[in-house]
GROMACS .gro file of C-alpha atoms in nm:
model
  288
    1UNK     CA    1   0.504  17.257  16.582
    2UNK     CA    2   0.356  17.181  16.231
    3UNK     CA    3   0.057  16.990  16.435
    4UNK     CA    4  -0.018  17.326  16.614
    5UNK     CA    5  -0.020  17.525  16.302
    6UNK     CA    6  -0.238  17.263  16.145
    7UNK     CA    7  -0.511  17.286  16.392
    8UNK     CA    8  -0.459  17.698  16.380
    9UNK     CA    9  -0.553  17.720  16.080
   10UNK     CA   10  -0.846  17.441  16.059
   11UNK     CA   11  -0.975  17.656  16.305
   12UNK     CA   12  -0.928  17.960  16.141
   13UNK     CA   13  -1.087  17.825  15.833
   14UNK     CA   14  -1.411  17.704  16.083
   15UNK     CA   15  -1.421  18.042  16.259
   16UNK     CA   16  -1.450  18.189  15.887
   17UNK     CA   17  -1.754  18.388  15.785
   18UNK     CA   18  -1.888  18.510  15.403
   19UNK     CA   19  -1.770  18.817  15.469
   20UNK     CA   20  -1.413  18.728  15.576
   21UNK     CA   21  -1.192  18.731  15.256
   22UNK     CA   22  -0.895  18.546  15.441
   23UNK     CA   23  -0.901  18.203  15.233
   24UNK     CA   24  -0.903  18.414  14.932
   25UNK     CA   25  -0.631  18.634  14.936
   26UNK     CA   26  -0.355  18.585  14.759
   27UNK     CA   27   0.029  18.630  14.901
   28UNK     CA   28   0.320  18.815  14.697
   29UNK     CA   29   0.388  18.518  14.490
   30UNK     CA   30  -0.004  18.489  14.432
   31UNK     CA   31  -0.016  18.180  14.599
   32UNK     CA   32  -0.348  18.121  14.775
   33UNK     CA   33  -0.429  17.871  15.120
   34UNK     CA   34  -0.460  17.622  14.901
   35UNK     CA   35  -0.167  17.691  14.661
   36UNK     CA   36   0.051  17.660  15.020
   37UNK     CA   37  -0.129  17.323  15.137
   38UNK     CA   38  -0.030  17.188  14.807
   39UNK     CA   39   0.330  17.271  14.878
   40UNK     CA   40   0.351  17.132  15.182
   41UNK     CA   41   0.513  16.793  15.308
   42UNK     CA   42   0.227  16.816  15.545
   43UNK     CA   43  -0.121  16.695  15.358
   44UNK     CA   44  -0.422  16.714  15.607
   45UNK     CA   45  -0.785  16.624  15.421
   46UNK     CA   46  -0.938  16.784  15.660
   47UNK     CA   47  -0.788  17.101  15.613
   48UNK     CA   48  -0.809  17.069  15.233
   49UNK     CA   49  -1.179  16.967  15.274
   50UNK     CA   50  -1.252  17.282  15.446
   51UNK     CA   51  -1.060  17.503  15.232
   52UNK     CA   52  -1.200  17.428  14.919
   53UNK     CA   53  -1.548  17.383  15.064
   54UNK     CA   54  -1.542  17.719  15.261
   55UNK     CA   55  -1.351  17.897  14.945
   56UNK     CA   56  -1.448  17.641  14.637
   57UNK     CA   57  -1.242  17.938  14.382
   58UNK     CA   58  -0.916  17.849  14.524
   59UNK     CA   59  -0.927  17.563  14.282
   60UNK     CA   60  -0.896  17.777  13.992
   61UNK     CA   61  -0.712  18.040  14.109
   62UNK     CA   62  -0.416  18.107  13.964
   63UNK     CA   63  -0.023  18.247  14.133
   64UNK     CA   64   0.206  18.458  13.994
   65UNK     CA   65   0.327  18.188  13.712
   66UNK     CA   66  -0.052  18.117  13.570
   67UNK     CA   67  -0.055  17.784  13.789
   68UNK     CA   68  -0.287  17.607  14.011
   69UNK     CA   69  -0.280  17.464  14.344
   70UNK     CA   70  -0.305  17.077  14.150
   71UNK     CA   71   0.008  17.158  14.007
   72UNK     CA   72   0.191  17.138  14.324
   73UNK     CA   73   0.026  16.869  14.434
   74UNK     CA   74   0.156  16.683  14.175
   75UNK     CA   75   0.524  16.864  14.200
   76UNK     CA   76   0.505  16.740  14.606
   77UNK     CA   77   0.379  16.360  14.504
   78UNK     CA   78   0.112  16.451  14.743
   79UNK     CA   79  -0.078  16.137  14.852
   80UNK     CA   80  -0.311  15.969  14.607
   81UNK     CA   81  -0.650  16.095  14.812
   82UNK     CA   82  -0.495  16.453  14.774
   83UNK     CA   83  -0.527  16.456  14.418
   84UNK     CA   84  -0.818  16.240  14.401
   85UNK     CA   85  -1.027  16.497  14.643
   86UNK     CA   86  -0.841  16.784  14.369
   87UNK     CA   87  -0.963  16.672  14.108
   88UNK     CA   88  -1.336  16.542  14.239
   89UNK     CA   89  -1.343  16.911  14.353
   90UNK     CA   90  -1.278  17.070  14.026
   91UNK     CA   91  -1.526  16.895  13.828
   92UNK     CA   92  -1.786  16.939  14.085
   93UNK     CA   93  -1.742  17.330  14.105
   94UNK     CA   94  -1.604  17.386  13.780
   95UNK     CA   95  -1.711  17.117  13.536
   96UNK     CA   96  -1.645  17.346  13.239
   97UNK     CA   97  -1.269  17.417  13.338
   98UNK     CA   98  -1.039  17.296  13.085
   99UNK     CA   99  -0.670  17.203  13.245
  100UNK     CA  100  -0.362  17.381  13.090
  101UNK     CA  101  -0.207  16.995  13.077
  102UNK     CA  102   0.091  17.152  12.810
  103UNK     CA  103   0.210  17.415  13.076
  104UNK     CA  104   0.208  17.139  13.348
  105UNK     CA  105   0.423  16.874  13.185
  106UNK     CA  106   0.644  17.151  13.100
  107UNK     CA  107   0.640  17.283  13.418
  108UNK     CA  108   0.747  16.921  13.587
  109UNK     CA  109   0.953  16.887  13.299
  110UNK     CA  110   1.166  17.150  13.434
  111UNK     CA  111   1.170  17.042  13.747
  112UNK     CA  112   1.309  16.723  13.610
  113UNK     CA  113   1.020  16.545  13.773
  114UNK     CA  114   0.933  16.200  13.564
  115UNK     CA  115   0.719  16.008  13.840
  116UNK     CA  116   0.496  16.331  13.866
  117UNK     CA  117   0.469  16.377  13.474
  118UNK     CA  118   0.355  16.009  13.522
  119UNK     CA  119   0.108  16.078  13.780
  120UNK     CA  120  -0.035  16.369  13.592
  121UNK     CA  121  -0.116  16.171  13.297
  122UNK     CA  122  -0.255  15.868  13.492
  123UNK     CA  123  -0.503  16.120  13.613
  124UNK     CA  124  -0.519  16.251  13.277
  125UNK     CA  125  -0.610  15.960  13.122
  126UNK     CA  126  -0.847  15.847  13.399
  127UNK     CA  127  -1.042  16.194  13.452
  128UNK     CA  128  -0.995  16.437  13.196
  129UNK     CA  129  -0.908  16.217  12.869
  130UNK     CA  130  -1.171  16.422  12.666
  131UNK     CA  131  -0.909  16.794  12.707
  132UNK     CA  132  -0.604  16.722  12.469
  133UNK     CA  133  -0.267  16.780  12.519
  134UNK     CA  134  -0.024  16.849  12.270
  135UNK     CA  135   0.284  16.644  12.333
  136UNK     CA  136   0.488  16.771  12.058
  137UNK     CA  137   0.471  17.138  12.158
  138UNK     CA  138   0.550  17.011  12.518
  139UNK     CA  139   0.824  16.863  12.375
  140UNK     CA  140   1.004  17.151  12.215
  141UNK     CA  141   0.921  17.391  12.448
  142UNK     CA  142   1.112  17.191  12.763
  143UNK     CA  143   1.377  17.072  12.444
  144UNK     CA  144   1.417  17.481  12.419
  145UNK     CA  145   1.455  17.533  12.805
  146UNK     CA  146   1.784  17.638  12.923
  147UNK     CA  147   1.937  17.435  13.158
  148UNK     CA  148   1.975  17.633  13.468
  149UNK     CA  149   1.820  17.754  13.751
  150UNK     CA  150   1.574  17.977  13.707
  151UNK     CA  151   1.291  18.174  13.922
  152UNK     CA  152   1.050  17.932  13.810
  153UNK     CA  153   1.157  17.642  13.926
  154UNK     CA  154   1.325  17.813  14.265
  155UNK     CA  155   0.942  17.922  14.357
  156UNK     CA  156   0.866  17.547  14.477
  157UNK     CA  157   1.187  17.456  14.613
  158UNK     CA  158   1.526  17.642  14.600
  159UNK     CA  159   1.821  17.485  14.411
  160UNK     CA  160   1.568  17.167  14.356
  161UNK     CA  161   1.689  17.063  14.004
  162UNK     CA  162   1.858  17.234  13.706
  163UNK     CA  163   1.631  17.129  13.424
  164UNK     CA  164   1.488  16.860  13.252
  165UNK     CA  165   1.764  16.600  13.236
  166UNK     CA  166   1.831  16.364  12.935
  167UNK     CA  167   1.671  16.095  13.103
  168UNK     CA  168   1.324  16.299  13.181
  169UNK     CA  169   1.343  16.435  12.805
  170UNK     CA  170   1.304  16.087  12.662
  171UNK     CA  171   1.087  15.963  12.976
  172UNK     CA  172   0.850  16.247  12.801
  173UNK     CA  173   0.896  16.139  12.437
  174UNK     CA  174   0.832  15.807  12.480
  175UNK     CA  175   0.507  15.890  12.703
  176UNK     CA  176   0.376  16.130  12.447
  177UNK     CA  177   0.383  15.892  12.138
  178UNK     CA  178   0.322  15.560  12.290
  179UNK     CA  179  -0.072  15.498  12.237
  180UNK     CA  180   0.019  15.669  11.856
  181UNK     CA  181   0.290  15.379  11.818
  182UNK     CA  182   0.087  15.094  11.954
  183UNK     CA  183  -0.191  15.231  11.724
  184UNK     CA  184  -0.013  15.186  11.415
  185UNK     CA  185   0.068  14.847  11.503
  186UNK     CA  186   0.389  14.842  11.284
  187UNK     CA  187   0.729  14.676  11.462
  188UNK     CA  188   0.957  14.862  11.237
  189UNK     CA  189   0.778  15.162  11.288
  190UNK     CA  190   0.797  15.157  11.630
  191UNK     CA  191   1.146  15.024  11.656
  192UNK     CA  192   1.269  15.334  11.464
  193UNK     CA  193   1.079  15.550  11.704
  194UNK     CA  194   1.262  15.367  11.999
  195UNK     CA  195   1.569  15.421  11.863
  196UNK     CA  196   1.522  15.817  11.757
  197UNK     CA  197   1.406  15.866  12.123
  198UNK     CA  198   1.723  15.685  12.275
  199UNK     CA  199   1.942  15.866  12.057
  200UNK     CA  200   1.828  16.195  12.191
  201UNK     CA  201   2.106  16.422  12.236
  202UNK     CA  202   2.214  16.608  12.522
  203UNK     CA  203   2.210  16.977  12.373
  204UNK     CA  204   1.894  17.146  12.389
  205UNK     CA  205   1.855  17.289  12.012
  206UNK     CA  206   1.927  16.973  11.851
  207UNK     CA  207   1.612  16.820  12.108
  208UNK     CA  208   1.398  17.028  11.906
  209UNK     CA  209   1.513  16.896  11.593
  210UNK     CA  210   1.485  16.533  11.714
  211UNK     CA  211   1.116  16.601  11.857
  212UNK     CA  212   0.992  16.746  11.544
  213UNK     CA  213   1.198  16.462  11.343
  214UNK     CA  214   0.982  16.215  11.535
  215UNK     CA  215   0.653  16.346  11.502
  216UNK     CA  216   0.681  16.430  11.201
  217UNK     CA  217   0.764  16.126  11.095
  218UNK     CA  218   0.486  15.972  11.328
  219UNK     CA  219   0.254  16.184  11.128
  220UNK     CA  220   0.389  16.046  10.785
  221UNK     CA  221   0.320  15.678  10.912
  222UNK     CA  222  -0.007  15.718  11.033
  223UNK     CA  223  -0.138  15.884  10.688
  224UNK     CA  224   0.072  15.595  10.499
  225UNK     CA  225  -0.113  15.326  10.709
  226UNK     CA  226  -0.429  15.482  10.634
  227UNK     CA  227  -0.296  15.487  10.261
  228UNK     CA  228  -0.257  15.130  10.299
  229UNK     CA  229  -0.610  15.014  10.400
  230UNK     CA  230  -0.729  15.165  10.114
  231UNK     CA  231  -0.479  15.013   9.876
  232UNK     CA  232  -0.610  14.669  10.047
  233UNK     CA  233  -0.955  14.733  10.013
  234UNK     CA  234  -0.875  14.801   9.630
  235UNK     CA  235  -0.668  14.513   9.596
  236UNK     CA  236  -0.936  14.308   9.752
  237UNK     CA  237  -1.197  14.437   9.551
  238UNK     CA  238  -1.056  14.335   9.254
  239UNK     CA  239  -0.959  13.979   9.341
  240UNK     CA  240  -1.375  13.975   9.396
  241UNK     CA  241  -1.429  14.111   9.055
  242UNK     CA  242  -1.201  13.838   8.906
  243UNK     CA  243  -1.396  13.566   9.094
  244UNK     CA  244  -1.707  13.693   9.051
  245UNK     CA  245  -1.865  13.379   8.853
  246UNK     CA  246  -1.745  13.183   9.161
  247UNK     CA  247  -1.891  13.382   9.427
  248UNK     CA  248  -2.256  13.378   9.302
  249UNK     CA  249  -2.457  13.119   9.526
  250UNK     CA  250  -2.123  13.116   9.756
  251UNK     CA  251  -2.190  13.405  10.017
  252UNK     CA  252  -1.919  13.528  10.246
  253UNK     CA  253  -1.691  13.230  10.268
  254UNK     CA  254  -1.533  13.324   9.889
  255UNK     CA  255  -1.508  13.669   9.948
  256UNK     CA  256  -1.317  13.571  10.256
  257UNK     CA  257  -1.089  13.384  10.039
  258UNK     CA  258  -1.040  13.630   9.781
  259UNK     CA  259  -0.911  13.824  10.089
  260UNK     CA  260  -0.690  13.557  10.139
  261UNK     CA  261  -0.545  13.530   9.823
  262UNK     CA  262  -0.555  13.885   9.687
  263UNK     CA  263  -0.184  13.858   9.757
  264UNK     CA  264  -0.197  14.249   9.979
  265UNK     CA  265  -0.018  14.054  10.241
  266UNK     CA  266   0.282  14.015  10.049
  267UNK     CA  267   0.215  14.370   9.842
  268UNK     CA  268   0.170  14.577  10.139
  269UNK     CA  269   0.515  14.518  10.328
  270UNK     CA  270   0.711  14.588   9.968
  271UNK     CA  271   0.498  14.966   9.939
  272UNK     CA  272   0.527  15.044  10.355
  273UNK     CA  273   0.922  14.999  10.356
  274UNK     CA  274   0.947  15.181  10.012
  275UNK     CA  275   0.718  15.439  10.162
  276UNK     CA  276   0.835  15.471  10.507
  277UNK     CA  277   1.004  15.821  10.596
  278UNK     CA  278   1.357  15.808  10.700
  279UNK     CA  279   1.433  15.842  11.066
  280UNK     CA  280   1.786  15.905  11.093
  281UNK     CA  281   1.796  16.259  11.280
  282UNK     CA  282   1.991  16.553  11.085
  283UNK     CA  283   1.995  16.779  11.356
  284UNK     CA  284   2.056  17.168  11.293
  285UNK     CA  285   2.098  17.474  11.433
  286UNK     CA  286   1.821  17.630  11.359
  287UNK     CA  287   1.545  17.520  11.636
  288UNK     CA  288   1.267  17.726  11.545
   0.00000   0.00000   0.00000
């Protein structure tokens, strides 16, 4: 009965000495104790207490596919205090470790697994927001996964998913631009990026041409809204010059309305739309 095994092995784990290497071995899949808890349906704290407390390097131990026992945590949706104790652990014993956040997402890409790509970037954002993750190479390399099963995704559970769906694709788009969007703080900009996400196709090569399409293009409107400040500030600058007998003796509140009146509001929309890079994907075959 799972039960029994559970209190087995906590007592195992208590019986444990320095010199007894059990909790650190590693099985023919490289999995160690810890790997195995995290795969489990079965989440105990008190047996992952004492694991990681009794062997602390299980955290960062690796299995056979470069991936640690968090991982699967997240894959089985383990319970909120599972990851929480994960992750409290790993920057307690290893405050210098810097997550492979790319190979996860990927990873539970694969698996076809939106609610745990969601998960890991909640805890992303919450606890590791300084260690960058580069959405748009996640983003081509699940676009460039075949669809089928593979070893990698039959090591957690067999026949468990094909792939990343359509669905999980743009699920992963739209979470890996969204702060860049609201950023820019452009509705037509982000519009177009809504729609080039929904229009992703089906077919994996022309993913990677719609991924790059986007950032790219997310690239070009960030640099032309920085472009833009500086073309306000100018304009600005020389309404002020104009008015400069006026503002003498007059402070702030004229150079406020020279910002006013400099006209940039109605300048700046004309030079973003004839500006603005074209968003219409032109997929190819070529996905490199």
């Amino acid at each position: 009965p799972p039960n029994a095994t559970l209190r087995h092995l906590k007592e195992a784990i208590g019986a444990a000495t320095d010199s007894n290497a059990t909790g650190t071995q590693q099985d023919c899949l490289g999995m160690t104790p810890l790997h195995i808890l995290a795969c489990s349906t079965k989440h105990d704290m008190d047996i992952y207490q004492s694991l990681i407390e009794k062997y602390p390097s299980n955290i960062t131990t690796e299995d056979k596919w470069g991936d640690l026992p968090i991982l699967y945590a997240f894959w089985g949706n383990a319970p909120w205090e599972v990851i929480q104790l994960l992750v409290e652990s790993l920057k307690s014993y290893f405050p210098n470790h810097a997550l492979d956040w790319g190979r996860m997402i990927v990873t539970l890409g694969e698996a076809d697994e939106p609610d745990s790509i969601r998960n890991l970037f909640d805890t992303h954002q919450n606890h590791f927001s300084d260690q960058n993750i580069n959405w748009e190479e996640c983003a081509v390399e699940l676009a460039r996964s075949e669809r089928a099963y593979t070893e990698r995704i039959q090591r957690y559970q067999s026949a468990r998913s094909k792939g990343a769906s359509t669905e999980t694709f743009i699920f992963l788009l739209r979470l890996g631009v969204a702060n860049r969007l609201e950023s820019l703080g452009v509705g037509k900009w982000q519009n177009e990026a809504e729609n080039l996400i929904n229009e992703c196709p089906d077919d994996r090569y022309f993913r990677v041409q719609q991924a790059r399409l986007l950032y790219s293009n997310l690239s070009s409107c960030e640099q032309l809204k920085e472009a833009t400040w500086l073309l306000e500030l100018a304009v600005w600058k020389a309404k002020i010059d104009e008015s400069a007998s006026n503002i003498h003796g007059q402070g702030g509140e004229e150079r406020n309305r020279c910002r006013i009146n400099c006209g940039v509001q109605q300048i700046l929309p004309i030079v973003v739309s004839f500006l603005s890079p074209k968003w219409e994907s032109n997929p190819s075959d070529d996905d490199n």
